[in-house]
Amino acid sequence: EIVLTQSPGTLSLSPGERATLSCRASQSVTGNYLAWYQQKPGQAPRLLISGASSRATGIPDRFSGSGSGTDFTLTISRLEPEDCAVYFCHQYGTSPVTFGQGARLEIK
Amino acid sequence: QVQLQQWGAGLLKPSETLSLTCAVYGGSFSGYYWAWIRQPPGKGLEWIGESKHSGGTNYNPSLKSRVTISVDTSRNQFSLRLTSVTAADTAVYYCARGPWVVRGVIMTNLDYWGQGTQVTVSS
């Protein structure tokens, strides 16, 4: 199965700053079928990005995804307090689909 | 607006069978796979498997021998059965709308989720 490794494990930034989260795959992600999710405590994951770079419905344009092959990035520009959450990457091009271990974003 | 609402027993003893159901409101039921994902306490997400409205299934090989996902198209519901549970199966279980594939292209995947059900396995 494809192993997704996220870095850094925890990121602590101030409001207004830019966050860059990385997701590296153990092998190429078929079709660049790579998604990003945001999860807040006690809530289900929320889809942010699919197909590596397409924002899901209702997601602010502060969130952007990029990358291809084995290296993908989620960028959150102009951080807001409500962006405090755990972010997961997810590949769905190869079965079994897999998730990264998660990256915690803290807002100072 | 698509909504998923799930329910099922939250406390099981070792060797029992986990059973959860998810109802889908709004949107189309046919044409999609319907999936289950779980999250052990303080850990990441694990895909359990999926079933299409027409009955085709895909399971995580790590759980395949114990998992059954079934679909009831008459009620727009789908269900998860996991047999012979142990403490390692303790997790929050989520249902979600799985892939919609059109001519080999995955158009959407895991875009709507249920609220989650805490399942604890303890003697």
Short mmCIF file of C-alpha atoms in Angstrom, two decimals:
data_model
loop_
_atom_site.label_atom_id
_atom_site.label_comp_id
_atom_site.label_asym_id
_atom_site.label_seq_id
_atom_site.Cartn_x
_atom_site.Cartn_y
_atom_site.Cartn_z
CA GLU A 1 0.00 0.00 0.00
CA ILE A 2 1.04 3.62 -0.50
CA VAL A 3 2.41 5.20 2.66
CA LEU A 4 1.86 8.94 3.03
CA THR A 5 4.25 10.84 5.29
CA GLN A 6 3.28 14.32 6.41
CA SER A 7 5.61 17.02 7.66
CA PRO A 8 6.01 18.83 9.88
CA GLY A 9 4.13 16.97 12.58
CA THR A 10 3.15 20.20 14.30
CA LEU A 11 3.25 23.75 13.01
CA SER A 12 2.74 26.79 15.22
CA LEU A 13 2.10 30.10 13.46
CA SER A 14 0.45 33.46 14.05
CA PRO A 15 -2.71 34.80 12.44
CA GLY A 16 -2.00 36.30 9.04
CA GLU A 17 1.01 34.07 8.38
CA ARG A 18 1.25 31.38 5.72
CA ALA A 19 1.24 27.65 6.53
CA THR A 20 2.85 25.07 4.28
CA LEU A 21 2.11 21.41 4.93
CA SER A 22 3.84 18.64 3.04
CA CYS A 23 2.71 15.14 2.09
CA ARG A 24 5.17 12.69 0.56
CA ALA A 25 4.04 9.38 -0.94
CA SER A 26 6.07 6.16 -0.93
CA GLN A 27 5.21 5.76 -4.63
CA SER A 28 3.62 7.88 -7.28
CA VAL A 29 -0.03 8.73 -6.63
CA THR A 30 -2.09 7.49 -9.55
CA GLY A 31 -3.88 10.27 -11.40
CA ASN A 32 -2.71 12.75 -8.75
CA TYR A 33 -5.72 11.58 -6.78
CA LEU A 34 -4.58 13.33 -3.62
CA ALA A 35 -6.93 15.05 -1.20
CA TRP A 36 -6.52 17.18 1.90
CA TYR A 37 -8.86 17.18 4.91
CA GLN A 38 -9.22 19.42 7.94
CA GLN A 39 -10.34 17.87 11.20
CA LYS A 40 -11.27 19.75 14.36
CA PRO A 41 -11.74 18.03 17.74
CA GLY A 42 -14.91 15.98 17.94
CA GLN A 43 -15.75 16.55 14.27
CA ALA A 44 -15.60 14.49 11.12
CA PRO A 45 -12.93 15.37 8.57
CA ARG A 46 -13.85 18.12 6.12
CA LEU A 47 -12.74 17.90 2.50
CA LEU A 48 -10.60 20.87 1.47
CA ILE A 49 -8.82 19.83 -1.71
CA SER A 50 -9.23 16.97 -4.18
CA GLY A 51 -7.28 16.02 -7.27
CA ALA A 52 -4.23 17.62 -5.65
CA SER A 53 -5.36 21.19 -6.41
CA SER A 54 -9.15 21.53 -6.73
CA ARG A 55 -10.85 23.28 -3.86
CA ALA A 56 -14.01 21.63 -2.58
CA THR A 57 -17.28 23.53 -2.56
CA GLY A 58 -17.35 26.36 -0.03
CA ILE A 59 -13.64 26.24 0.80
CA PRO A 60 -12.04 29.71 0.97
CA ASP A 61 -9.38 30.54 -1.60
CA ARG A 62 -6.89 30.91 1.25
CA PHE A 63 -6.54 27.14 0.94
CA SER A 64 -4.60 25.84 -2.05
CA GLY A 65 -3.08 22.52 -3.04
CA SER A 66 -0.22 21.73 -5.35
CA GLY A 67 2.12 18.95 -6.35
CA SER A 68 2.21 15.78 -8.38
CA GLY A 69 3.73 12.33 -8.38
CA THR A 70 5.03 11.78 -4.85
CA ASP A 71 5.22 15.31 -3.41
CA PHE A 72 2.21 17.39 -2.51
CA THR A 73 1.66 20.59 -0.56
CA LEU A 74 -1.25 22.26 1.18
CA THR A 75 -0.81 26.00 1.60
CA ILE A 76 -2.98 28.12 3.84
CA SER A 77 -2.36 31.79 3.29
CA ARG A 78 -3.42 34.49 5.74
CA LEU A 79 -4.04 32.14 8.68
CA GLU A 80 -7.11 32.72 10.81
CA PRO A 81 -7.74 31.42 14.34
CA GLU A 82 -10.35 28.94 13.07
CA ASP A 83 -7.68 27.21 10.94
CA CYS A 84 -6.41 25.54 14.13
CA ALA A 85 -6.93 21.84 13.34
CA VAL A 86 -5.30 18.61 12.24
CA TYR A 87 -4.78 18.25 8.50
CA PHE A 88 -4.66 14.89 6.72
CA CYS A 89 -3.58 14.05 3.20
CA HIS A 90 -5.26 11.11 1.48
CA GLN A 91 -4.52 9.20 -1.71
CA TYR A 92 -7.42 7.54 -3.46
CA GLY A 93 -5.84 6.44 -6.71
CA THR A 94 -4.61 3.05 -5.53
CA SER A 95 -6.44 0.54 -3.39
CA PRO A 96 -6.28 0.35 -0.48
CA VAL A 97 -6.70 4.11 -0.23
CA THR A 98 -4.55 5.52 2.56
CA PHE A 99 -4.17 8.58 4.76
CA GLY A 100 -1.21 10.45 6.12
CA GLN A 101 -0.65 10.44 9.87
CA GLY A 102 -1.85 14.02 10.19
CA ALA A 103 -0.23 17.40 10.86
CA ARG A 104 -1.34 19.63 13.70
CA LEU A 105 -1.61 23.34 12.98
CA GLU A 106 -1.59 25.59 16.03
CA ILE A 107 -2.45 29.28 15.87
CA LYS A 108 -0.54 31.39 18.38
CA GLN B 1 -27.52 19.12 0.47
CA VAL B 2 -26.21 15.64 1.17
CA GLN B 3 -26.34 14.47 4.78
CA LEU B 4 -25.20 11.19 6.29
CA GLN B 5 -26.57 10.04 9.63
CA GLN B 6 -25.14 6.96 11.30
CA TRP B 7 -26.02 4.82 14.29
CA GLY B 8 -25.16 1.56 16.01
CA ALA B 9 -23.99 -0.05 19.23
CA GLY B 10 -21.16 1.80 20.93
CA LEU B 11 -19.97 -0.74 23.50
CA LEU B 12 -18.97 -4.28 22.58
CA LYS B 13 -17.25 -7.18 24.27
CA PRO B 14 -14.30 -8.97 22.64
CA SER B 15 -15.37 -11.51 19.99
CA GLU B 16 -18.71 -9.75 19.37
CA THR B 17 -19.80 -8.30 16.04
CA LEU B 18 -19.78 -4.57 15.36
CA SER B 19 -22.80 -3.39 13.40
CA LEU B 20 -23.32 0.19 12.16
CA THR B 21 -25.77 1.71 9.69
CA CYS B 22 -25.62 4.97 7.75
CA ALA B 23 -28.58 6.70 6.12
CA VAL B 24 -28.11 9.08 3.19
CA TYR B 25 -30.36 12.10 2.77
CA GLY B 26 -30.33 14.31 -0.29
CA GLY B 27 -28.39 13.82 -3.49
CA SER B 28 -28.21 10.67 -5.55
CA PHE B 29 -27.62 7.29 -3.93
CA SER B 30 -26.92 5.34 -7.08
CA GLY B 31 -23.69 5.83 -8.97
CA TYR B 32 -21.58 6.24 -5.84
CA TYR B 33 -19.58 3.93 -3.67
CA TRP B 34 -20.37 4.22 0.04
CA ALA B 35 -17.49 3.91 2.48
CA TRP B 36 -16.53 3.32 6.10
CA ILE B 37 -13.44 4.82 7.73
CA ARG B 38 -12.29 4.55 11.33
CA GLN B 39 -10.04 6.55 13.64
CA PRO B 40 -8.54 4.97 16.77
CA PRO B 41 -8.25 7.34 19.75
CA GLY B 42 -5.60 9.97 19.15
CA LYS B 43 -4.56 8.43 15.84
CA GLY B 44 -5.03 8.83 12.11
CA LEU B 45 -7.65 7.59 9.69
CA GLU B 46 -7.97 4.04 8.37
CA TRP B 47 -10.11 3.16 5.36
CA ILE B 48 -12.19 0.05 6.05
CA GLY B 49 -13.86 -0.42 2.70
CA GLU B 50 -16.64 0.58 0.32
CA SER B 51 -19.62 -0.77 -1.51
CA LYS B 52 -21.37 0.43 -4.63
CA HIS B 53 -25.14 0.81 -4.79
CA SER B 54 -25.14 -2.13 -7.22
CA GLY B 55 -23.27 -4.29 -4.71
CA GLY B 56 -19.62 -4.31 -5.76
CA THR B 57 -17.26 -4.06 -2.78
CA ASN B 58 -13.65 -3.20 -2.01
CA TYR B 59 -12.11 -3.87 1.39
CA ASN B 60 -8.88 -3.02 3.16
CA PRO B 61 -6.82 -6.23 3.01
CA SER B 62 -5.96 -5.82 6.70
CA LEU B 63 -9.63 -6.21 7.63
CA LYS B 64 -11.05 -8.11 4.68
CA SER B 65 -11.57 -11.42 6.49
CA ARG B 66 -13.81 -9.78 9.11
CA VAL B 67 -15.64 -7.02 7.19
CA THR B 68 -18.90 -6.89 5.28
CA ILE B 69 -20.31 -3.68 3.81
CA SER B 70 -23.80 -3.91 2.37
CA VAL B 71 -26.16 -1.47 0.69
CA ASP B 72 -29.96 -1.16 0.94
CA THR B 73 -30.97 0.91 -2.06
CA SER B 74 -34.65 0.87 -1.09
CA ARG B 75 -33.84 2.84 2.07
CA ASN B 76 -30.75 4.76 0.87
CA GLN B 77 -28.77 3.12 3.65
CA PHE B 78 -25.56 1.16 3.92
CA SER B 79 -24.14 -0.91 6.74
CA LEU B 80 -20.89 -2.17 8.25
CA ARG B 81 -20.35 -5.49 9.98
CA LEU B 82 -17.05 -6.29 11.62
CA THR B 83 -16.79 -9.68 13.28
CA SER B 84 -14.65 -10.95 16.15
CA VAL B 85 -13.79 -7.50 17.49
CA THR B 86 -10.90 -6.89 19.88
CA ALA B 87 -9.67 -3.86 21.79
CA ALA B 88 -7.69 -2.89 18.67
CA ASP B 89 -11.01 -2.18 16.95
CA THR B 90 -11.83 0.59 19.43
CA ALA B 91 -12.24 3.73 17.34
CA VAL B 92 -14.57 6.39 16.04
CA TYR B 93 -16.23 4.94 12.96
CA TYR B 94 -17.31 7.24 10.14
CA CYS B 95 -19.48 6.59 7.12
CA ALA B 96 -18.79 8.66 4.03
CA ARG B 97 -19.77 9.06 0.41
CA GLY B 98 -17.14 7.23 -1.59
CA PRO B 99 -15.95 7.57 -5.15
CA TRP B 100 -18.09 8.62 -8.10
CA VAL B 101 -16.34 7.28 -11.17
CA VAL B 102 -17.23 8.41 -14.66
CA ARG B 103 -15.55 6.63 -17.57
CA GLY B 104 -12.62 5.69 -15.38
CA VAL B 105 -12.16 9.16 -13.87
CA ILE B 106 -12.75 9.63 -10.14
CA MET B 107 -14.92 12.73 -10.04
CA THR B 108 -15.45 12.92 -6.25
CA ASN B 109 -14.40 10.89 -3.22
CA LEU B 110 -15.08 11.04 0.54
CA ASP B 111 -16.71 14.45 0.22
CA TYR B 112 -19.55 13.96 2.71
CA TRP B 113 -19.17 12.28 6.10
CA GLY B 114 -21.39 11.10 8.89
CA GLN B 115 -21.05 12.46 12.39
CA GLY B 116 -19.04 9.49 13.66
CA THR B 117 -19.84 6.77 16.18
CA GLN B 118 -17.55 5.94 19.08
CA VAL B 119 -17.17 2.17 19.34
CA THR B 120 -15.41 0.78 22.40
CA VAL B 121 -14.45 -2.87 22.79
CA SER B 122 -13.94 -3.85 26.39
CA SER B 123 -14.59 -6.87 28.57
#
